[in-house]
Every structure is written in C-alpha cells, then in structure tokens.
Amino acid sequence: MTDFSVPQRMGFGAFVIYFLKFFRLTFNASIIYMAYTLFQSDGDLTKTILKIAAIVGCTTIFALILASLAIFQMKFHVEDGNLIYRHNLISRATTTIPLSRIHTLRTRQGLLYRLFDLRGVLFDTLAAKEEEIELVLSESDWQSLLTRIERQELTQSAVSNMPPAYNPSSFIEFSNKDLVFDALCQNHLKGMVILGGFVSVIFNTLSDFSENSIELIEGYIKSHFDQFALSVTGVALIMACTYIVSLVLWLGKVLLRYYNLSLTYNSKMLTFSHGLFSRLSSRFTRDKICTVWIKLNYFEKRFGLSTIALRQALNSSAKKEDDNLKIYGRDHYDFFLSWWQDYGQEADIATAKSGKGVISRSLLSDVLLSSVAIAVLWHFGLYVWTILPATYLLAGIPKGILTMRHSHITLKESYLIVNNGCFAETKNYLKYDNIEVVRVTRTPLSRFTGRVSLSISTTGTTFTVRSLRQEQAMNIYELLLAKPQK
C-alpha cells in the first residue's frame, strides 16, 4: 500500500495518460501542416511519406517531453490533514488544500483510464477551477488515498469531541428505464443547445472555405431544396426533423452522463457513480450541501417521477454550477431530504405567497419582444406571420399565472422551502445555517401596491420571491435574522 505521508510523483500509468493527451494536442496542431505537405508533394511518394513520418516523430518526441515535465514537476502527499502539492519547475510553488475544505471528491474513468486501471481524481473546493490539480492514480493508490482521507475525517471528528460513530454503508442502484422515462418528461428543446453547438462549428468551418466553394454549396441547396423549404409542408417537416434530432441529442447527453447511476451512502457521506463510457463519481459530505433542489412538472407528477439536484457552494469564479449532480428517475426526494436534514412533517412557522405583480413582471419581456416582432413583420408586409408573436404573447399569460401560483416561501422549525418555477413546480430546501444574506427590496410602486421582494442568498445561489405582502415579508425577514446559527 502506498504511503501518502511521503512526497511522491504519479506513476507510469499517469505518464501514459499525459503522453496521449499531449500527443493529441500536438498532433491536432500539426495535422494542417501534414495535409499541406501531402497536397503540395511533387509526386515523390517516398519523400512525402518520410516527411509525414518525420512530423509524426517530432510530434511524438515533443509529447514525450511535455508528459515527462508534467509528471516530474509535481509531487504530492498528505500531512497534518492537508493535501500538499509541490509543482512548477522554475518557480517552485506549493499548494495546500485542507481536507476539511474539500466539498466534493470527484473521480473519472474514461476508456483509456479503464484500459490502464487508472482514475483521475479531482478535489473540488471553492477555489477557481484553474487552481485545481488533477491526480491520475492507479486503482490501488486511489483506494489507499481514500482510506487515508477517511482516517483523517475520523481523526477530525475525535478532535471536535465527537466520537466517530459506526456508519455502515448502503447501496442504491437507479433504473436506466426510469432515467430515460424522466428524461423524456423534461424540456426536449434542451437538445437544441447541443444542436446549436454543432451548427456553430459548421458555420465556423464554412468561414474557412473560399467564396467559390460557398457559392457552389449555396447553389446546390437552392436547386434541390428551394421549393421544398418555402412550402408549408416543407417548413413543418424541417421543424419536425429538428425536434427529433434535438430529442435524440438530449437523450444521448443524459445517457452518456447518468447511465447506470448508483449511490453508496451512510449517515454522513454520499458517493454517486455514473456514466456510460466515462465513469464518473462524486463523493461529498452532508454538511457541504447548501440546497436540495426538487423539480416536478406535470408529467413527472403524473408518473411518479422527479428531478433532484444536490447543490453546493459555487467556486470563486462561479463556474461550477453545472457540476451539481442531477438525478432523473423515480420519486426519491423523501429519502434525500431525510438523509440531509432529518426531514419530517413540521408545522409552518410563517408562509407568504406572491401576488399578481409576478404575472406583470413575467409578461413584461414577452410584451416587449412580441411588440418588436409584430412591428417588424407589419413593416415588411408579412401580416399573416404576425400570428406567431401574437400567439407567443398569449401563451405568456398562463405562464405568468403558473409562475404566481408556484411562487411562495414557507418557514419550518428546522428548514425553509422556497417554491418557484413556471410550468414546473420547483422546491428549494434550505437549512437556516446556510443562509448568508437576507434582503427586502422595495420599488417605487411598493407604496401603492404594498408588495415587496424578499431575497435569500446562500453560498450556492440566491433565491428571490417577488410581490409579497410587506407585512408578511418583514415578518419572515425578522424570523430569519432571529434564527440561531449552529
């Protein structure tokens, strides 16, 4: 078993992984020159092959040098409850991460990692992502490091006069069928974001083509698809195909990330493992979770499904929100709430619901956007097409009504619930200990309407409940300030 109390470098497997990464980067950088050499050859095949072989050889040597430097320049060890990195060759730097400050211990195993029985280990803290360093460890080294971290956590519990309790672990395996079923209950247009990424790549590629090539492509499209595209049936088919493609992309994204989701837990720790080709794991303690986020749309309520996210604090660059794990599947939120905060049926201390001002605020952007669209279409004589922005504006009315119905806040004895959402009801469960800032906002119209906004900020996010009665909002404001912090 590896002794992590002694500074050491990563092993040979890590060197192979780094070499392959650097080889891919350098090869991608040199592939344009290789293609240029191939097309500019004077007919001497042997000479051309030798040139390409020389380029590949130089690329390999350069990748070997970079991988050697990456392995040689960093040592790490665990000492006095801290994970210590010593890195950089010229200006030696030492990075110290207290184990108690680790929010999530993440690992990943791509195809190459599995081939060499390795894990990429990332210690997730509140520092910016640029400050994080990934360790590539063998499976035995990873288990040894994890054992040492767990031993350190038990030591910290003993120092804080809390005897370490025996916590037997339990295991839950989530159904892939429920995963797909719940993914189909989501907003399928999320796949349009992925499709838009592909389209942007295509347009960036087309910008590198010559004008003659673009004209040829444009002429081909016009000659074959011009009449089809202008017909109503053609537009409908294009929209249907786009929807199907976006749906497939969305399902593919969910399956790639959350396939075979499993959970190992005890009274203080959760460890998730998931992924189709690249197996990812996330290990975090109960006290590092800021918010339990639960979303229930109509279809999820109908089929007994839910979407759950365990949200943690954002890092200093606020770029880790996407790292929050989302769980699609059967309705397990009672289990997670009970594990997180001994959730139970507690009486309401105070509650407040949003008023009709939420509808007006929700419709404001729709009115502006629809008005501009109608004015532009009317100016160009496209009177029939004004039906689309008008329909969009009318659809905003039920959206505003649903937003008002879902918007309210409830204080319990040991936690509070902030409800929001539009077509789906979203519940955010917060502990009083995690609240950092409470703010009441009044607008110039507040003196006439008697309505204000209440904002609650944690280290993870900020929740704002609008159009509350002023006396109710101030009562909740004072109760939150009076709540004792543990």
XYZ file of C-alpha atoms in Angstrom:
486
model
C 0.000 0.000 0.000
C 1.341 3.437 -0.962
C 2.402 5.680 1.903
C 0.999 9.120 1.070
C 2.767 10.735 4.014
C 5.910 10.823 1.843
C 6.056 13.243 -1.149
C 5.823 11.285 -4.389
C 5.098 11.594 -8.091
C 2.348 9.969 -10.086
C 3.119 6.561 -11.605
C 3.846 5.234 -15.076
C 0.146 4.924 -15.922
C -0.264 8.660 -15.360
C 2.714 9.248 -17.672
C 0.970 7.267 -20.432
C -2.255 9.251 -19.983
C -0.398 12.578 -20.076
C 1.572 11.450 -23.136
C -1.602 10.549 -25.028
C -3.213 13.872 -24.083
C -0.204 15.916 -25.202
C 0.213 13.799 -28.344
C -3.385 14.527 -29.319
C -2.882 18.259 -28.779
C 0.378 18.435 -30.714
C -0.923 16.151 -33.465
C -4.012 18.352 -33.924
C -1.720 21.377 -34.156
C 0.478 19.735 -36.812
C -2.215 17.998 -38.878
C -2.774 21.095 -41.035
C 0.914 21.187 -41.953
C 0.813 17.449 -42.676
C -2.144 17.931 -45.026
C -0.327 20.822 -46.717
C 2.760 18.624 -47.188
C 0.628 15.839 -48.655
C -1.161 18.036 -51.201
C 1.947 20.013 -52.156
C 4.017 16.921 -52.872
C 5.800 16.792 -56.235
C 4.783 13.198 -56.926
C 7.575 11.531 -54.971
C 5.528 9.289 -52.657
C 8.541 8.037 -50.679
C 9.722 11.560 -49.927
C 6.232 12.603 -48.854
C 5.886 9.599 -46.525
C 9.276 10.370 -44.981
C 8.225 13.990 -44.358
C 4.995 12.909 -42.684
C 6.857 10.288 -40.638
C 9.333 12.972 -39.536
C 6.465 15.237 -38.459
C 4.817 12.392 -36.512
C 8.166 11.537 -34.927
C 8.768 15.139 -33.843
C 5.211 15.289 -32.502
C 5.798 12.100 -30.502
C 9.096 13.369 -29.063
C 7.525 16.708 -28.130
C 4.592 14.925 -26.427
C 7.040 12.696 -24.516
C 8.931 15.769 -23.290
C 5.735 17.525 -22.173
C 4.434 14.397 -20.407
C 7.783 13.912 -18.639
C 7.761 17.523 -17.452
C 4.146 17.223 -16.260
C 4.980 14.138 -14.176
C 8.388 15.291 -12.962
C 7.351 18.794 -11.898
C 4.689 17.705 -9.381
C 4.877 15.859 -6.078
C 2.054 15.416 -3.596
C 1.430 13.971 -0.143
C -0.964 14.156 2.819
C 0.292 15.770 6.020
C -1.484 17.119 9.129
C -4.904 16.947 7.498
C -3.760 18.749 4.341
C -3.223 17.630 0.770
C 0.009 19.302 -0.362
C 1.150 19.760 -3.980
C 4.629 20.897 -4.949
C 4.652 21.878 -8.600
C 6.321 24.024 -11.299
C 9.916 23.613 -12.393
C 11.365 27.124 -12.490
C 9.319 28.920 -9.831
C 8.544 26.182 -7.319
C 5.032 26.517 -5.907
C 3.315 24.747 -3.041
C -0.470 24.373 -2.949
C -2.103 23.247 0.288
C -5.704 22.041 0.409
C -7.159 21.276 3.861
C -9.119 18.040 3.649
C -11.902 19.676 5.653
C -12.327 22.245 2.845
C -12.959 19.657 0.149
C -16.579 19.961 -0.965
C -16.618 17.111 -3.454
C -14.117 14.382 -4.178
C -14.610 13.631 -7.869
C -13.142 10.837 -9.976
C -13.431 9.923 -13.624
C -12.561 6.826 -15.628
C -12.598 7.235 -19.388
C -11.846 4.413 -21.793
C -8.083 4.970 -21.569
C -8.260 5.202 -17.770
C -10.092 1.874 -17.634
C -7.607 0.276 -20.011
C -4.732 1.081 -17.630
C -6.829 0.651 -14.429
C -6.472 4.333 -13.516
C -8.619 7.082 -12.042
C -8.490 10.821 -12.496
C -9.027 12.346 -9.043
C -10.149 15.958 -8.562
C -10.508 17.705 -5.200
C -13.387 20.153 -5.569
C -13.072 23.248 -3.357
C -14.298 26.849 -3.514
C -11.169 27.834 -5.428
C -11.376 28.667 -9.123
C -11.184 25.732 -11.499
C -7.840 26.998 -12.754
C -6.421 26.380 -9.268
C -7.451 22.722 -9.193
C -4.996 19.938 -9.980
C -5.988 16.500 -11.181
C -4.200 13.426 -9.890
C -4.031 10.343 -12.121
C -3.725 7.356 -9.781
C -3.860 3.608 -10.096
C -6.862 1.900 -8.527
C -4.767 0.631 -5.610
C -3.279 4.093 -4.991
C -6.735 5.653 -5.150
C -8.099 3.226 -2.550
C -5.067 3.901 -0.361
C -5.546 7.677 -0.635
C -9.278 7.363 0.047
C -8.565 5.268 3.150
C -6.168 7.924 4.411
C -8.714 10.697 3.806
C -11.415 8.751 5.662
C -8.995 8.138 8.529
C -8.294 11.870 8.656
C -12.030 12.625 8.767
C -12.419 10.281 11.742
C -9.499 11.995 13.462
C -11.130 15.403 12.975
C -14.363 14.077 14.483
C -12.467 12.869 17.539
C -10.687 16.232 17.935
C -14.044 18.029 17.904
C -15.132 15.907 20.925
C -17.475 13.874 18.746
C -16.655 10.172 18.886
C -16.669 8.661 15.382
C -19.808 6.594 15.052
C -20.006 3.370 13.122
C -21.642 4.176 9.788
C -22.456 1.069 7.749
C -22.850 1.887 4.063
C -25.934 1.098 1.999
C -26.271 0.829 -1.760
C -28.966 2.025 -4.187
C -28.947 1.358 -7.929
C -31.153 3.610 -10.050
C -33.058 2.245 -13.045
C -31.910 3.179 -16.562
C -35.520 2.774 -17.695
C -36.645 5.418 -15.195
C -33.729 7.596 -16.312
C -34.896 7.553 -19.950
C -38.549 7.927 -18.920
C -37.835 11.001 -16.788
C -35.540 12.472 -19.466
C -38.493 12.269 -21.870
C -40.541 14.232 -19.322
C -38.085 17.140 -19.461
C -37.992 20.063 -21.874
C -36.848 18.355 -25.073
C -35.639 21.649 -26.517
C -32.624 21.369 -24.214
C -31.192 19.329 -27.060
C -31.301 22.483 -29.193
C -28.366 23.791 -27.155
C -26.292 20.797 -28.249
C -27.576 21.137 -31.819
C -26.642 24.813 -31.764
C -23.101 23.834 -30.812
C -22.866 21.605 -33.880
C -24.298 24.345 -36.107
C -21.799 26.901 -34.796
C -18.949 24.507 -35.589
C -20.302 24.070 -39.135
C -20.542 27.830 -39.662
C -17.027 28.330 -38.315
C -15.823 25.670 -40.752
C -17.657 27.305 -43.668
C -15.983 30.619 -42.882
C -12.655 28.980 -43.733
C -13.859 27.937 -47.202
C -13.290 30.007 -50.306
C -16.112 32.116 -51.766
C -16.359 29.827 -54.804
C -16.903 26.784 -52.587
C -19.611 28.551 -50.597
C -21.349 29.640 -53.812
C -21.320 26.049 -55.088
C -22.870 24.784 -51.835
C -25.456 27.570 -51.854
C -26.397 26.841 -55.474
C -26.788 23.123 -54.738
C -29.084 23.810 -51.798
C -31.224 26.224 -53.800
C -31.557 23.879 -56.768
C -32.621 20.891 -54.680
C -34.412 22.315 -51.643
C -35.677 25.774 -52.580
C -39.280 24.839 -53.408
C -39.397 22.302 -50.587
C -38.247 24.824 -47.985
C -40.753 27.506 -48.986
C -43.789 25.233 -48.757
C -45.756 24.944 -45.531
C -45.254 21.186 -45.531
C -41.522 21.673 -46.006
C -41.292 24.047 -43.057
C -43.284 21.605 -40.898
C -41.032 18.700 -41.883
C -37.891 20.711 -41.190
C -39.213 21.664 -37.744
C -40.202 18.047 -37.037
C -36.772 16.747 -38.075
C -35.059 19.424 -35.991
C -37.177 18.434 -32.981
C -36.364 14.730 -33.420
C -32.642 15.476 -33.732
C -32.708 17.689 -30.621
C -34.609 14.974 -28.704
C -32.064 12.320 -29.682
C -29.206 14.629 -28.683
C -30.855 15.338 -25.321
C -31.407 11.639 -24.579
C -27.856 10.880 -25.677
C -26.465 13.514 -23.328
C -28.462 12.173 -20.363
C -27.491 8.550 -21.053
C -23.814 9.359 -21.582
C -23.607 11.159 -18.249
C -26.052 9.317 -15.961
C -26.135 5.733 -17.283
C -26.075 3.096 -14.504
C -26.355 5.683 -11.736
C -25.663 4.141 -8.334
C -25.427 5.532 -4.814
C -23.423 4.379 -1.808
C -24.278 6.224 1.395
C -24.036 6.264 5.147
C -25.249 8.772 7.722
C -22.683 11.425 6.706
C -21.497 10.645 3.183
C -22.901 10.191 -0.322
C -20.967 8.656 -3.219
C -22.525 8.649 -6.679
C -21.153 6.708 -9.640
C -22.482 7.152 -13.165
C -21.625 7.363 -16.862
C -21.741 5.196 -19.986
C -18.249 5.366 -21.490
C -16.562 7.567 -18.884
C -17.469 6.504 -15.345
C -17.692 9.493 -13.020
C -18.010 9.514 -9.258
C -18.824 12.258 -6.760
C -18.233 11.901 -3.033
C -19.394 14.606 -0.640
C -20.468 15.027 2.946
C -23.839 16.134 4.220
C -22.638 19.456 5.638
C -21.280 20.596 2.239
C -24.740 20.625 0.619
C -26.372 24.067 0.517
C -29.680 23.273 -1.161
C -31.756 20.269 -2.140
C -33.457 21.257 -5.412
C -36.553 19.313 -6.498
C -38.445 19.847 -9.760
C -41.856 18.366 -10.509
C -43.540 19.116 -13.830
C -46.956 17.803 -14.863
C -45.659 14.587 -16.432
C -43.337 13.841 -13.503
C -46.224 14.219 -11.061
C -48.394 12.058 -13.296
C -45.906 9.167 -13.485
C -44.337 9.394 -10.012
C -41.009 10.842 -11.196
C -38.896 13.795 -10.102
C -35.671 15.628 -10.851
C -33.381 16.173 -7.857
C -30.176 18.185 -7.569
C -27.879 18.445 -4.552
C -26.416 21.925 -4.851
C -23.169 23.000 -3.274
C -21.352 26.293 -2.922
C -20.069 27.909 -6.108
C -16.351 28.433 -6.555
C -14.673 31.837 -6.694
C -15.179 32.100 -10.456
C -18.821 30.904 -10.194
C -18.285 28.263 -12.865
C -19.181 25.071 -11.040
C -22.952 25.262 -11.123
C -23.056 22.706 -13.925
C -21.133 20.270 -11.715
C -24.157 19.844 -9.443
C -25.414 16.291 -9.852
C -28.968 15.909 -11.174
C -30.907 12.721 -10.542
C -33.598 11.788 -13.053
C -35.877 8.931 -12.083
C -38.355 7.731 -9.506
C -39.518 9.991 -6.719
C -36.660 9.664 -4.189
C -36.769 13.162 -2.698
C -38.140 11.987 0.673
C -35.051 9.814 1.054
C -32.591 12.613 0.221
C -34.357 15.137 2.443
C -34.425 12.703 5.368
C -30.743 11.899 4.891
C -29.771 15.569 4.599
C -31.668 17.210 7.455
C -33.864 14.679 9.256
C -36.763 15.887 7.145
C -40.175 15.431 8.699
C -43.686 16.809 8.806
C -43.144 20.038 10.734
C -45.690 22.770 11.292
C -45.408 26.025 9.350
C -43.901 28.930 11.290
C -44.605 31.503 8.579
C -45.605 31.492 4.945
C -46.077 34.065 2.185
C -47.366 33.839 -1.383
C -46.614 36.057 -4.347
C -49.285 38.350 -5.761
C -50.345 39.373 -9.258
C -47.264 41.528 -9.680
C -45.400 38.344 -10.646
C -47.688 37.994 -13.683
C -46.919 41.543 -14.814
C -43.196 41.015 -14.400
C -43.348 37.710 -16.268
C -45.275 39.287 -19.164
C -43.047 42.369 -19.472
C -40.311 40.716 -21.537
C -42.904 38.859 -23.648
C -44.752 42.101 -24.431
C -41.562 43.897 -25.490
C -40.330 41.008 -27.644
C -43.712 40.391 -29.277
C -44.267 44.095 -29.963
C -40.930 44.426 -31.742
C -41.552 41.260 -33.776
C -45.066 42.371 -34.792
C -43.812 45.839 -35.777
C -41.037 44.383 -37.957
C -43.327 41.861 -39.661
C -46.003 44.513 -40.249
C -43.429 46.897 -41.723
C -42.381 44.311 -44.313
C -45.974 43.420 -45.164
C -45.878 39.945 -43.604
C -49.266 40.352 -41.965
C -50.061 36.642 -41.681
C -46.821 35.935 -39.818
C -47.802 38.355 -37.034
C -49.918 35.482 -35.713
C -46.739 33.849 -34.352
C -45.614 36.658 -31.969
C -49.253 37.269 -31.015
C -49.628 33.585 -30.100
C -46.366 33.749 -28.159
C -47.700 36.721 -26.195
C -50.980 34.960 -25.410
C -49.056 31.875 -24.247
C -47.255 34.118 -21.760
C -50.485 34.714 -19.828
C -50.865 31.142 -18.466
C -47.100 31.113 -17.931
C -47.396 34.182 -15.689
C -50.362 32.707 -13.807
C -48.480 29.453 -13.151
C -45.416 31.413 -12.033
C -47.574 33.277 -9.500
C -49.143 30.049 -8.199
C -45.774 28.362 -7.743
C -44.044 31.346 -6.105
C -44.135 31.269 -2.309
C -41.923 30.731 0.736
C -42.531 28.602 3.834
C -40.576 28.567 7.098
C -40.457 25.348 9.132
C -38.814 24.783 12.503
C -35.517 23.399 11.152
C -35.566 24.405 7.474
C -37.315 26.596 4.918
C -38.755 25.969 1.456
C -38.602 28.431 -1.427
C -41.037 27.494 -4.196
C -40.717 28.865 -7.714
C -40.918 27.708 -11.301
C -43.089 28.310 -14.320
C -44.636 25.253 -15.995
C -42.835 23.010 -13.495
C -43.004 23.424 -9.733
C -39.575 23.780 -8.167
C -38.907 23.383 -4.441
C -35.660 24.541 -2.846
C -34.998 23.169 0.646
C -32.527 25.233 2.678
C -31.065 24.987 6.151
C -31.012 28.137 8.229
C -27.278 27.642 8.818
C -26.588 28.048 5.092
C -28.225 31.474 4.769
C -25.662 34.243 4.251
C -27.743 37.321 3.305
C -31.416 38.289 3.645
C -32.655 41.348 1.758
C -36.014 43.100 1.324
C -36.374 45.209 -1.833
C -38.974 47.932 -2.370
C -39.779 49.516 -5.727
C -41.318 52.970 -6.355
C -44.673 51.201 -6.754
C -44.425 49.480 -3.364
C -46.099 52.412 -1.572
C -49.183 51.895 -3.764
C -49.250 48.089 -4.025
C -47.915 47.190 -0.576
C -45.760 44.499 -2.224
C -42.008 43.902 -1.843
C -39.404 41.320 -2.874
C -37.535 39.057 -0.459
C -34.096 37.696 -1.441
C -32.260 34.923 0.403
C -28.632 34.215 -0.504
C -26.562 31.153 0.307
C -23.033 30.274 -0.769
C -24.608 28.327 -3.616
C -27.212 30.666 -5.099
C -29.723 33.447 -4.450
C -33.494 32.962 -4.268
C -35.889 35.873 -4.801
C -39.606 35.735 -4.042
C -41.396 38.731 -5.569
C -44.659 40.556 -4.941
C -45.033 39.545 -1.280
C -47.207 41.469 1.141
C -44.921 43.831 3.007
C -46.003 42.747 6.490
C -45.526 39.055 5.618
C -42.123 39.681 4.054
C -40.924 41.710 7.058
C -42.151 39.011 9.447
C -40.142 36.357 7.560
C -37.173 38.734 7.370
C -37.138 39.180 11.158
C -37.632 35.460 11.808
C -34.662 34.602 9.586
C -32.455 37.127 11.358
C -33.550 35.809 14.758
C -32.820 32.167 13.903
C -29.812 30.953 15.943
C -26.840 29.690 13.918
C -25.281 26.379 14.865
